[in-house]
Short mmCIF file of C-alpha atoms in Angstrom, two decimals:
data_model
loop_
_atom_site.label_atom_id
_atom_site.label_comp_id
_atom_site.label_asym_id
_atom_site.label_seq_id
_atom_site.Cartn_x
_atom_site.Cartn_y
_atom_site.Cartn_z
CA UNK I 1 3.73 17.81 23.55
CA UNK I 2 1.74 14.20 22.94
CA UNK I 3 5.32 13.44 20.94
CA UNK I 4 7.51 14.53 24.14
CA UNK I 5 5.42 12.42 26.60
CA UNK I 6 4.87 9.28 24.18
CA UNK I 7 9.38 9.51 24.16
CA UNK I 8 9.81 10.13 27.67
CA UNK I 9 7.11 7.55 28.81
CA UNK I 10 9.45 5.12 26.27
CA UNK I 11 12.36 6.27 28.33
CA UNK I 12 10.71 5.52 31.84
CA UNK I 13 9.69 2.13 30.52
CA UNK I 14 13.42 1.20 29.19
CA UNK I 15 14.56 2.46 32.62
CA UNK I 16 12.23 0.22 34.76
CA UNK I 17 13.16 -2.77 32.15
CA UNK I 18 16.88 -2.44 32.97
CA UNK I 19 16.19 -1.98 36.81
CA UNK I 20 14.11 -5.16 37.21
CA UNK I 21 17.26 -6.54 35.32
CA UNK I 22 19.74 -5.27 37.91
CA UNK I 23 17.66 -5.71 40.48
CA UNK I 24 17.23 -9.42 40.08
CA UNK I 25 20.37 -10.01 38.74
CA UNK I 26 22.54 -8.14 40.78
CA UNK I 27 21.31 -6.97 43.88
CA UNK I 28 18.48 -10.25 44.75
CA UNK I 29 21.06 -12.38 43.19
CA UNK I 30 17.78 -15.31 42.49
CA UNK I 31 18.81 -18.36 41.99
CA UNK I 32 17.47 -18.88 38.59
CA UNK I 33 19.53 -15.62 37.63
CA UNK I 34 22.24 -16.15 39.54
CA UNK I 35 25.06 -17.27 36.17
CA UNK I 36 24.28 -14.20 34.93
CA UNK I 37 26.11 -10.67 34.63
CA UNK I 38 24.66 -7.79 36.82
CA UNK I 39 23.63 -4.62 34.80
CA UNK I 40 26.21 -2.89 36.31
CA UNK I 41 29.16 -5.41 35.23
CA UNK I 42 27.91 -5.37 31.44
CA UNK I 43 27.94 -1.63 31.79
CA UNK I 44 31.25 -1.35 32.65
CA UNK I 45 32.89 -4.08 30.55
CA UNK I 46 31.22 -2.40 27.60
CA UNK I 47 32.48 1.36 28.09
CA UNK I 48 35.65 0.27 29.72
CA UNK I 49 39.27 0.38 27.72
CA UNK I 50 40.90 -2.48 28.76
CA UNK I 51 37.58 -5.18 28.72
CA UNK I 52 38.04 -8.58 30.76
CA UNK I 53 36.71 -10.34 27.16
CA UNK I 54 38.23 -8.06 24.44
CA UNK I 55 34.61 -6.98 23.69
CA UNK I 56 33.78 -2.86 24.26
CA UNK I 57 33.31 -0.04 22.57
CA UNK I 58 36.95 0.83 22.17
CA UNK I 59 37.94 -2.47 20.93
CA UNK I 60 38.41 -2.83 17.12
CA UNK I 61 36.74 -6.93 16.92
CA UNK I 62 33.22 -5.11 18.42
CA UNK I 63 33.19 -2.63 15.61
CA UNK I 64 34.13 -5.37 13.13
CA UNK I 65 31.39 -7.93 14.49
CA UNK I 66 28.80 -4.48 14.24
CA UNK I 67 30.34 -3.76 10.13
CA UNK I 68 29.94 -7.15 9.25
CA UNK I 69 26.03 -8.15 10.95
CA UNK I 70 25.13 -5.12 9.72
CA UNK I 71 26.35 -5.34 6.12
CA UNK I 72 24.97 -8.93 5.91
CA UNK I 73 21.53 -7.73 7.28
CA UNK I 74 21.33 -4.79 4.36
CA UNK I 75 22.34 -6.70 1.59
CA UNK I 76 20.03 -9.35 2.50
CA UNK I 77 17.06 -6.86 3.20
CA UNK I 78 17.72 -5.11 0.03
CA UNK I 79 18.22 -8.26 -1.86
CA UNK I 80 14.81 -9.51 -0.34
CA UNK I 81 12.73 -6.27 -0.52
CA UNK I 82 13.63 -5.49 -3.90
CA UNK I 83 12.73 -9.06 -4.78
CA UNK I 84 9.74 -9.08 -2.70
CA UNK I 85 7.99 -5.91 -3.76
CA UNK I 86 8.57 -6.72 -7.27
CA UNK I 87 7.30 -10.08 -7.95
CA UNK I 88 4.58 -9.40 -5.13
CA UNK I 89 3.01 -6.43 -7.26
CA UNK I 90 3.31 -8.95 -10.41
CA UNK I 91 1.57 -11.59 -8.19
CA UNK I 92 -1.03 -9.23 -6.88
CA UNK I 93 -1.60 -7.66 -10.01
CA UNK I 94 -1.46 -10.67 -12.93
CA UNK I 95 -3.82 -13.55 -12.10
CA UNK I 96 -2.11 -15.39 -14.10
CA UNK I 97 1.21 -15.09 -12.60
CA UNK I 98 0.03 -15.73 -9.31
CA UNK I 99 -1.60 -18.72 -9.94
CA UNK I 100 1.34 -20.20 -11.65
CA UNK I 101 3.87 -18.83 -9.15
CA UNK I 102 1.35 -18.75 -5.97
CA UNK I 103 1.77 -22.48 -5.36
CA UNK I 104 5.66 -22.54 -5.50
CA UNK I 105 5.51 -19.78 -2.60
CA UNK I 106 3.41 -22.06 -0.47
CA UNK I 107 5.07 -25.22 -0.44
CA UNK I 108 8.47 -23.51 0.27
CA UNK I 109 6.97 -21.22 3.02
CA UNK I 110 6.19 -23.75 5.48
CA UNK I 111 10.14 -25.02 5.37
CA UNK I 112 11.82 -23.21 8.45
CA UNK I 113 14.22 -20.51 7.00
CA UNK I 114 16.78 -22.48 9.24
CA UNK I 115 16.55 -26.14 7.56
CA UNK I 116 18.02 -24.07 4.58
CA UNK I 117 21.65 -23.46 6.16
CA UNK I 118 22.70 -26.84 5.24
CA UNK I 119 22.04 -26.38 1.35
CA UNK I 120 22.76 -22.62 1.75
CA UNK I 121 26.69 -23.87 2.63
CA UNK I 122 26.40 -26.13 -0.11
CA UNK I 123 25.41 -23.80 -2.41
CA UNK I 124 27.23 -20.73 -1.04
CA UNK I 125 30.24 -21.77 0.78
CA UNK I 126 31.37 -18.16 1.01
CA UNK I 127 29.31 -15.08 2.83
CA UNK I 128 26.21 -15.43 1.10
CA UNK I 129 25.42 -18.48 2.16
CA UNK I 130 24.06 -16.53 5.62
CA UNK I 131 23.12 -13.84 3.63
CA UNK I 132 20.50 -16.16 1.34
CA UNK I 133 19.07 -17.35 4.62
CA UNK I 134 18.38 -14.03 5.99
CA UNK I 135 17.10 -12.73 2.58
CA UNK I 136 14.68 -15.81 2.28
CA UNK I 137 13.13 -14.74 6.18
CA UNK I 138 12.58 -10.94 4.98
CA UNK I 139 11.39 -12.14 1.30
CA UNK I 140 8.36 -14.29 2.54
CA UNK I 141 7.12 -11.22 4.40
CA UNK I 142 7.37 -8.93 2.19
CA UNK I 143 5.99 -10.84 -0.91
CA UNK I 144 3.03 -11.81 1.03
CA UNK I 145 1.81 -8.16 2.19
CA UNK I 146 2.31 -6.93 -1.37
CA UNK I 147 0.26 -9.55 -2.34
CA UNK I 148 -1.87 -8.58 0.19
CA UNK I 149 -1.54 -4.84 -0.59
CA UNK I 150 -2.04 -4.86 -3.84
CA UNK I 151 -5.42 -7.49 -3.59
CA UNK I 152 -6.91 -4.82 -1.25
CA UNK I 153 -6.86 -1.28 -2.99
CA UNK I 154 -10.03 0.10 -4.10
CA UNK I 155 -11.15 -1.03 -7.43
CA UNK I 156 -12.59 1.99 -8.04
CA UNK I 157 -9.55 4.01 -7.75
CA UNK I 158 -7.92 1.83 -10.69
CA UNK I 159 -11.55 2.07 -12.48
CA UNK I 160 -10.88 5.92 -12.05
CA UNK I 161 -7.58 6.18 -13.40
CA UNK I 162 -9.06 4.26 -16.17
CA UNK I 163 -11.75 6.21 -17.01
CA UNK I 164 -9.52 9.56 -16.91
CA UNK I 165 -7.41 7.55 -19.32
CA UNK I 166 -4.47 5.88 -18.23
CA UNK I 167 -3.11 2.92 -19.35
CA UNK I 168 -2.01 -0.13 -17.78
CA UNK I 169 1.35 0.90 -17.26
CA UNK I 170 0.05 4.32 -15.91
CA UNK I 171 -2.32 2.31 -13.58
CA UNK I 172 0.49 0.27 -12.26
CA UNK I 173 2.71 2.81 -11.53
CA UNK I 174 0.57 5.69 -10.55
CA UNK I 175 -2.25 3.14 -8.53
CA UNK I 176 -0.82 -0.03 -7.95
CA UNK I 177 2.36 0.57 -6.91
CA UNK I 178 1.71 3.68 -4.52
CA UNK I 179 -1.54 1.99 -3.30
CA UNK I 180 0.12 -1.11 -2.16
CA UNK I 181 2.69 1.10 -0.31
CA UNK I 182 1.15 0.73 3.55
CA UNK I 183 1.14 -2.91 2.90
CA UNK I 184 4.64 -3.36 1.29
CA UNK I 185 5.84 -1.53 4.50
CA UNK I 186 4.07 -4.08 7.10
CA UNK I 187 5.85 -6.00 5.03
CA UNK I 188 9.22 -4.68 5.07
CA UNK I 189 9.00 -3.82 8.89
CA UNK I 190 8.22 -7.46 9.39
CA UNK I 191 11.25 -8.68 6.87
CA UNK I 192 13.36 -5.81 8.78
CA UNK I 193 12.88 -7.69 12.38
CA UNK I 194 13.15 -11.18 11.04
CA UNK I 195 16.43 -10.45 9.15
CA UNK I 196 18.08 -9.79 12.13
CA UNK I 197 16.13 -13.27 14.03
CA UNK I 198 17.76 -15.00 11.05
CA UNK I 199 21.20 -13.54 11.02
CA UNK I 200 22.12 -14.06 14.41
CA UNK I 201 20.61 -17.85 13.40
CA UNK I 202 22.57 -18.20 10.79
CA UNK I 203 26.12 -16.78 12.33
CA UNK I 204 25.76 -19.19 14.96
CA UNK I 205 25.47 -22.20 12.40
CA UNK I 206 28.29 -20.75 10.12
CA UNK I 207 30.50 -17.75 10.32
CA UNK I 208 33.42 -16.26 11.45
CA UNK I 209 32.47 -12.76 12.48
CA UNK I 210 29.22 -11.22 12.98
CA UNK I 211 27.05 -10.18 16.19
CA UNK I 212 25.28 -13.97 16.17
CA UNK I 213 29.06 -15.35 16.35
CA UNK I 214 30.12 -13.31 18.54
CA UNK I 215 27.61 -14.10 21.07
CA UNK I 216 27.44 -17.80 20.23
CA UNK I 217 31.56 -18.17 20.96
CA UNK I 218 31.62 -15.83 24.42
CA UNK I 219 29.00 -18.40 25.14
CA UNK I 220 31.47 -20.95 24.67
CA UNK I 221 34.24 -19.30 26.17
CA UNK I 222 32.20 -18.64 29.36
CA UNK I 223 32.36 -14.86 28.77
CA UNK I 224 29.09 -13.96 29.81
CA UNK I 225 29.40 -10.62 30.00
CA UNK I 226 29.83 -10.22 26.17
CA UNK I 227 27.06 -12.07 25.61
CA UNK I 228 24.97 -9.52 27.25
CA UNK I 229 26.97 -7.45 25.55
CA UNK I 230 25.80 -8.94 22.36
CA UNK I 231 22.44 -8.72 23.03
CA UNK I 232 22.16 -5.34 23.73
CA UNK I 233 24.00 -4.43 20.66
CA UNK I 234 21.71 -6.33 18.26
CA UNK I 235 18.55 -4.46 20.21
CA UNK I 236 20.04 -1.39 19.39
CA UNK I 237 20.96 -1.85 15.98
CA UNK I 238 17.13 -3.53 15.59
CA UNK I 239 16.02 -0.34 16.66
CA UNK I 240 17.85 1.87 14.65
CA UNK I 241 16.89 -0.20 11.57
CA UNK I 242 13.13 0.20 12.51
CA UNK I 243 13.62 4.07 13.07
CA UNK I 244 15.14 4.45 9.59
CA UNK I 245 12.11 1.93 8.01
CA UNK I 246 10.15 4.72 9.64
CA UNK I 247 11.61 7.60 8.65
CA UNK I 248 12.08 6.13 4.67
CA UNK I 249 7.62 5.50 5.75
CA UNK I 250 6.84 8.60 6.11
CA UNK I 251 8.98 10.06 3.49
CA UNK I 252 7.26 7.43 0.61
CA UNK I 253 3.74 7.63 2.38
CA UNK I 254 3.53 11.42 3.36
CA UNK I 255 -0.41 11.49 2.42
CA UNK I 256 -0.69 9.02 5.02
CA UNK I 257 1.18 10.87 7.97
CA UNK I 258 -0.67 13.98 7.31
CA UNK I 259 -4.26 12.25 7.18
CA UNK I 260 -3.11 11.22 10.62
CA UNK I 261 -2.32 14.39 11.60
CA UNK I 262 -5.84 16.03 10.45
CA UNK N 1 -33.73 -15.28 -9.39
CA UNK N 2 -35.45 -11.46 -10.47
CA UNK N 3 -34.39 -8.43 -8.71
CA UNK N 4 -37.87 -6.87 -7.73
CA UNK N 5 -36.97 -4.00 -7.45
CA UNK N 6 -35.97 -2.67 -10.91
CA UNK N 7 -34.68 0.73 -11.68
CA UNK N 8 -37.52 3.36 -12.71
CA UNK N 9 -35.71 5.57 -14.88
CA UNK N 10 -36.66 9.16 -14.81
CA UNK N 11 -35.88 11.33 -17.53
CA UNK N 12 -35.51 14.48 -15.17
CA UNK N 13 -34.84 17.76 -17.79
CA UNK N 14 -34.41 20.18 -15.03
CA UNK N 15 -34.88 22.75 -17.68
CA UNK N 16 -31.68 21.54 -19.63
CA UNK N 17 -32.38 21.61 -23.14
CA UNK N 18 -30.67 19.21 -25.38
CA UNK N 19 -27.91 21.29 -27.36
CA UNK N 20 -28.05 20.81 -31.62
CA UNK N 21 -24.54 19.29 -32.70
CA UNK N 22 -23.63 18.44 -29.08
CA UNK N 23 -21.72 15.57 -28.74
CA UNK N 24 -22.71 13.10 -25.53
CA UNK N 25 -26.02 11.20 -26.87
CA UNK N 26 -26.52 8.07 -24.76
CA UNK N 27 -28.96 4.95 -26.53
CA UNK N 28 -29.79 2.32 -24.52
CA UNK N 29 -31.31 -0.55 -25.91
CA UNK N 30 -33.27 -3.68 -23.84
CA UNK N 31 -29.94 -3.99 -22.19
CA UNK N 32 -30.36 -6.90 -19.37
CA UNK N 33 -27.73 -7.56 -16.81
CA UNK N 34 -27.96 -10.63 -14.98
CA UNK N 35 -25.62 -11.57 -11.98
CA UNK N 36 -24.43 -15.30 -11.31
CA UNK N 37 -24.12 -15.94 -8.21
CA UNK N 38 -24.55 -19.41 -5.62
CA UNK N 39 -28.05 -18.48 -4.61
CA UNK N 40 -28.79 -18.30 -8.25
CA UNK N 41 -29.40 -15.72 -10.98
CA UNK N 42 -30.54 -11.99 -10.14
CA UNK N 43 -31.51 -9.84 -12.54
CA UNK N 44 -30.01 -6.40 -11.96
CA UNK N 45 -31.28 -4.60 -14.69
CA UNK N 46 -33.57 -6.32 -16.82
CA UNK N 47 -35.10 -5.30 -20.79
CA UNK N 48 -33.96 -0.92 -19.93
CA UNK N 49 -34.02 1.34 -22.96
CA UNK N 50 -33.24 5.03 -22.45
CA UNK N 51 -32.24 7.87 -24.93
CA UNK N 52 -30.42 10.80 -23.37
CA UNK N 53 -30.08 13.36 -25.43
CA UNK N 54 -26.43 15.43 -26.12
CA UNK N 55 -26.47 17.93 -23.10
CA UNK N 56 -29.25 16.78 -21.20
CA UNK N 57 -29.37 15.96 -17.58
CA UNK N 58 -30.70 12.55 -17.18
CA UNK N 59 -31.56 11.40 -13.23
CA UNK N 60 -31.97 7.86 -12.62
CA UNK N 61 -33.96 7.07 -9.44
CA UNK N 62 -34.42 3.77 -7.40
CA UNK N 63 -34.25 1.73 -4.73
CA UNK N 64 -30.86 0.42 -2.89
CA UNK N 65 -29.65 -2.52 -5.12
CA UNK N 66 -31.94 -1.78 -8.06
CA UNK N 67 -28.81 -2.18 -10.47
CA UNK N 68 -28.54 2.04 -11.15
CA UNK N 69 -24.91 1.49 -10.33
CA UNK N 70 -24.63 -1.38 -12.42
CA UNK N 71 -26.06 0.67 -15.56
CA UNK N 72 -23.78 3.32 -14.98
CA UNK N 73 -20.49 0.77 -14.75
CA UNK N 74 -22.03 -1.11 -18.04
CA UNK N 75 -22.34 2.33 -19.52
CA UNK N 76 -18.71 3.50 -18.70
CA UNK N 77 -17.35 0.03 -19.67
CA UNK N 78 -16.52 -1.66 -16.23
CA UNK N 79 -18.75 -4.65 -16.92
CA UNK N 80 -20.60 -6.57 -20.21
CA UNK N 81 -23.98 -7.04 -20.21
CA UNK N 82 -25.85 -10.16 -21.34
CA UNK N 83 -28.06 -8.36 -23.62
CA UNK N 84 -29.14 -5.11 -25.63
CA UNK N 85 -26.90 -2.55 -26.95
CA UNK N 86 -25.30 0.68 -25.48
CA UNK N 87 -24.32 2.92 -28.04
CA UNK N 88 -22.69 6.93 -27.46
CA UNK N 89 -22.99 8.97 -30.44
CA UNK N 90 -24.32 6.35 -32.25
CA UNK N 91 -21.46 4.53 -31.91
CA UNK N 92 -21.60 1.26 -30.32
CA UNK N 93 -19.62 0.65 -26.95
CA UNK N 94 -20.97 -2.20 -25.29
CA UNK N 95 -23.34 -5.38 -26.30
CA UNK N 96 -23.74 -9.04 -25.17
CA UNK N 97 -20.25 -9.89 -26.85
CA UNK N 98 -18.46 -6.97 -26.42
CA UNK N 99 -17.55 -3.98 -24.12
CA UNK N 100 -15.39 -0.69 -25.12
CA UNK N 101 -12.93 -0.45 -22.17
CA UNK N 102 -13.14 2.29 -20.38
CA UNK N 103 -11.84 6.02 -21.30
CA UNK N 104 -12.01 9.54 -20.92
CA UNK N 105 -14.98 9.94 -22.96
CA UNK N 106 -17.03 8.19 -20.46
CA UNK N 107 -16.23 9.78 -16.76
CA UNK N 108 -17.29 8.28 -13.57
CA UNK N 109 -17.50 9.95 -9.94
CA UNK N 110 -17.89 7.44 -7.67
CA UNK N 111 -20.14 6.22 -5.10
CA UNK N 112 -17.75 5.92 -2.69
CA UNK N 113 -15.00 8.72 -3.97
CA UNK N 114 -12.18 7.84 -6.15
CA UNK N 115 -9.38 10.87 -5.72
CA UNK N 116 -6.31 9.15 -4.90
CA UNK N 117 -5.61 9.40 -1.21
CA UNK N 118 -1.44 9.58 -2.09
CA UNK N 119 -1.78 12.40 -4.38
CA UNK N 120 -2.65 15.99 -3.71
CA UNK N 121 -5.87 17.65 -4.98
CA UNK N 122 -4.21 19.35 -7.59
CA UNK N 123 -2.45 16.58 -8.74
CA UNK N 124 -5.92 14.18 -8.43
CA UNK N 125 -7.42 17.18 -10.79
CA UNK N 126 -4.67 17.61 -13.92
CA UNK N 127 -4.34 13.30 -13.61
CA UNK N 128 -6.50 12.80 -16.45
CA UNK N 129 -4.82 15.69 -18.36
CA UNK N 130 -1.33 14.53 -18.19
CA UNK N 131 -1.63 11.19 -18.58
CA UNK N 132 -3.80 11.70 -22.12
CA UNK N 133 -1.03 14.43 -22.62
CA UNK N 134 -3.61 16.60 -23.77
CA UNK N 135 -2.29 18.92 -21.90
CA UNK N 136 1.17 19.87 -20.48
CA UNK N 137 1.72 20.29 -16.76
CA UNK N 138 1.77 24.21 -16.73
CA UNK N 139 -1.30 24.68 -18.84
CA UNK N 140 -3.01 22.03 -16.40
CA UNK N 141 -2.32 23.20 -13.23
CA UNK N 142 -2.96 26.97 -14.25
CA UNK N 143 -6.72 25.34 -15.31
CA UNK N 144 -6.85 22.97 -12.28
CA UNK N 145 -6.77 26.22 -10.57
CA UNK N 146 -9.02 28.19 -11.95
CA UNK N 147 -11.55 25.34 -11.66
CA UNK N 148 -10.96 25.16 -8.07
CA UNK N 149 -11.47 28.33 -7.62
CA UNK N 150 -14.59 28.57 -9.31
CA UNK N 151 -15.57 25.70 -7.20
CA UNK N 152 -14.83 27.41 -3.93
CA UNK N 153 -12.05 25.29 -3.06
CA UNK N 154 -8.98 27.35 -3.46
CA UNK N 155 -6.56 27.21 -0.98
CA UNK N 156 -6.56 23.45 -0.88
CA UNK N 157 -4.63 22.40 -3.83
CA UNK N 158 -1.64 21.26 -1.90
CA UNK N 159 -4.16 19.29 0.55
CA UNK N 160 -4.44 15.52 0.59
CA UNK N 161 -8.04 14.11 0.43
CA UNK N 162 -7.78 13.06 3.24
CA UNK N 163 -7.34 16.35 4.84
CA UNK N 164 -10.14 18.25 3.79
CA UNK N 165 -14.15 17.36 4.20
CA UNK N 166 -16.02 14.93 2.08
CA UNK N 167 -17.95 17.65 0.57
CA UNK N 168 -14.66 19.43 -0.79
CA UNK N 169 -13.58 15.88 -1.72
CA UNK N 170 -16.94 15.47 -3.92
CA UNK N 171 -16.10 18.74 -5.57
CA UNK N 172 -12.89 17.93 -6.03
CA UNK N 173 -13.65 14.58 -7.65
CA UNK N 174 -16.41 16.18 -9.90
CA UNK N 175 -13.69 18.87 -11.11
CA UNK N 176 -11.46 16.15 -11.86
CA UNK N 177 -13.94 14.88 -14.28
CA UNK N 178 -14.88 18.20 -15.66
CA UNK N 179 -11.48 19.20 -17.12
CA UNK N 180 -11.36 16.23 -19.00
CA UNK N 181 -14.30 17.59 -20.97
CA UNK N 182 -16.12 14.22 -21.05
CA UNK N 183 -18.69 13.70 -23.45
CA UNK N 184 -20.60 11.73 -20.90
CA UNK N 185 -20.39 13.07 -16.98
CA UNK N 186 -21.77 9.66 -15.13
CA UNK N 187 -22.25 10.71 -11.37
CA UNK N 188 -23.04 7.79 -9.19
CA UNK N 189 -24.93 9.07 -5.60
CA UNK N 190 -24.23 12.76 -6.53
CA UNK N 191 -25.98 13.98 -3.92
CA UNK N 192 -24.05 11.13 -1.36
CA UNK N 193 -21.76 13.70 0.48
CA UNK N 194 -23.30 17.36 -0.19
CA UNK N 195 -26.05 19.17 -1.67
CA UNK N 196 -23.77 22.18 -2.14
CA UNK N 197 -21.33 20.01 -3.96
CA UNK N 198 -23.73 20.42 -7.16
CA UNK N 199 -24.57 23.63 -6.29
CA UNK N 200 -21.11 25.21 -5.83
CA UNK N 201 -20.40 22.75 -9.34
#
């Protein structure tokens, strides 16, 4: 019941967001608004066949802007987690390796994930040039809260483990690693939503295809509608990504969903 | 810096007679712990020497920060001590220099509770078993579950800790200790979450 409210309450909230939209857009017509497409007129260039801008769902270049964001954004995230998690657990759990490695991390933190496009082309002319920028946005998130993660678990569960006799291995793997899990996934929620900040970054600065592109040369092409367009699209897919971080959550942290639930 | 309030150490029998050829004999010797910290030195446990007898029930009593918890992580190898010995079986396992590391000879039930919130009870009960591979899997479970049931808990072995009451969870932790077969059983705050815990135990 609480589930069914909380979704149609999100629902009622979307709807009033898109109304205020429409309403100041496209029937006030305000000034300040006044360049911009009405609701209505992104709605219908986006389900419509024959689109003013080439840009709607039955146009091939939409779906092939959608493939290619969204195959950048998963490599990148995967790249970044995997990365992330692991040396993050190494950090958290070796002393040692953090305080040689620890320093590195916070002198290149600081350095805007953007400033790297420049020596990104230079390094990667190709696609992975964007893809090392949006991998470095989701890595410094997720290294941190494993770091974080890992410092904060109960000493006395790993004192436990070793006093029913594991080893360190066991204690990693059967302490560490599941104990760090909330914290990885802050972590990879975080890295999830500023992949797709960095993408659309990064396709504006270089690339050929890709949602960011896409949105960047309407712009220039005074197509305003697919900008909209655009945007839409990449809150969508943001969404979608979040609901499967979810979903991948509670699968990995099912102790934690059902504590909830008692 | 001296911590005034220094464990008393009770030797509590209860009735429970040392058993001949037993294994689990605890000698403490004028083991001193001392803390550094900014304010200065404190003495947590200071000069203690205790023989506990194989089998025996042994209740140390004190104060709030009168270093009982720090004997009992000193005796199960969490910490050194600065001075005196700590031998089990006559065998030494921690002095000023060195420290045995922990192990399955030595059991602790925490304070605080230790089951691991991501695994289920029965799992948190045949961990020790299965990762000393004393045991396989079957065997383990089939005992895990006997246990609980003697304990009064069955019907919960598919339960997260975090589901059930921090009685059962005290239970639960004690059993996890128990089928080990530990030579020493240290409980720290037994009493912390139930009365029945021990009881039912």
């Amino acid at each position: 019941m609480l589930k069914k409210n909380k979704f149609f309450l999100g629902l009622i909230g979307i709807g009033l967001f898109l109304a205020t939209y429409q309403v100041t857009v496209g029937v006030l017509r305000l000034p300040r608004f006044r360049k911009l497409p009405s609701l209505i007129e992104v709605f219908v260039e986006w389900v419509t066949t024959q689109p003013d801008f080439n840009i709607s769902i039955f146009t091939k270049i939409y779906y092939l802007h959608i493939f290619i964001s969204c195959g950048r954004v998963l490599v990148a995230f995967v790249v970044s987690s995997m990365l992330g998690i692991i040396i993050g657990l190494l950090m958290g759990w070796s002393k040692t390796f953090k305080d040689y490695t620890f320093p590195i991390l916070e002198i290149i933190r600081p350095i805007p994930v953007l400033a790297w496009v420049p020596l990104a082309n230079l390094m990667f002319p190709t696609e992975f040039g964007i893809i090392f920028v949006v991998s470095l946005a989701a890595f410094y998130a997720t290294i941190l809260n494993t770091i974080l993660g890992v410092e904060l678990i109960d000493r006395s569960y790993i004192r436990a483990a070793l006093c029913l006799g594991a080893n360190k291995w066991q204690v990693f793997k059967d302490v560490i690693i599941p104990g760090s899990l909330p914290y990885i996934f802050i972590g990879l929620r975080i890295g999830m939503g500023l992949s797709w900040v960095c993408l659309v970054a990064g396709e504006m600065l270089s690339g050929n295809y890709g949602i960011g592109y896409m949105i960047l040369a309407t712009y220039s092409l005074v197509q305003y509608k697919s900008i909209v367009i655009g945007m839409f699209t990449l809150g969508i897919l943001g969404s979608f990504s979040f609901y499967l971080m979810s979903l991948l959550g509670n699968y990995l942290m099912a102790w934690k969903v059902r504590e909830i639930r008692s | 810096m001296r911590n005034k309030n220094i464990t008393k150490f009770y030797d509590v029998s209860l009735n429970t007679t040392p058993i001949p050829n037993e294994v689990g004999k605890l000698t403490i010797r004028n083991v001193t712990k001392i803390y550094e910290t900014r304010k200065g030195n404190i003495t947590a446990i200071d000069d203690c020497s205790l023989d506990i007898r194989a089998g025996e029930l042994c209740v140390v009593v004190g104060p709030s920060g009168c270093g009982k918890t720090t004997l009992l992580n000193a005796i199960a190898g969490f910490m050194n001590i600065n001075f005196g010995e700590i031998y089990l079986d006559d065998v030494l396992i921690c002095n000023g220099r060195r420290t045995a590391p922990p192990n399955s000879e030595r059991i602790v039930v925490f304070q605080g509770g230790a089951l691991f919130p991501w695994k289920t009870v029965l799992e948190n009960v045949i961990y020790g078993p299965i990762v000393q591979r004393n045991m396989d899997e079957l065997d383990a479970k089939k005992m895990a579950l006997q246990m609980l049931g003697m304990a009064g808990l069955k019907g919960i072995e598919n339960c997260y800790p975090g589901e059930i009451s921090s009685g059962m969870r005290r239970r639960v932790e004690i059993l996890r200790a128990l089928i080990n077969n530990p030579k020493v059983l240290l409980l720290d705050e037994p009493y912390h979450a139930s009365v029945l815990s021990l009881i039912h135990i």
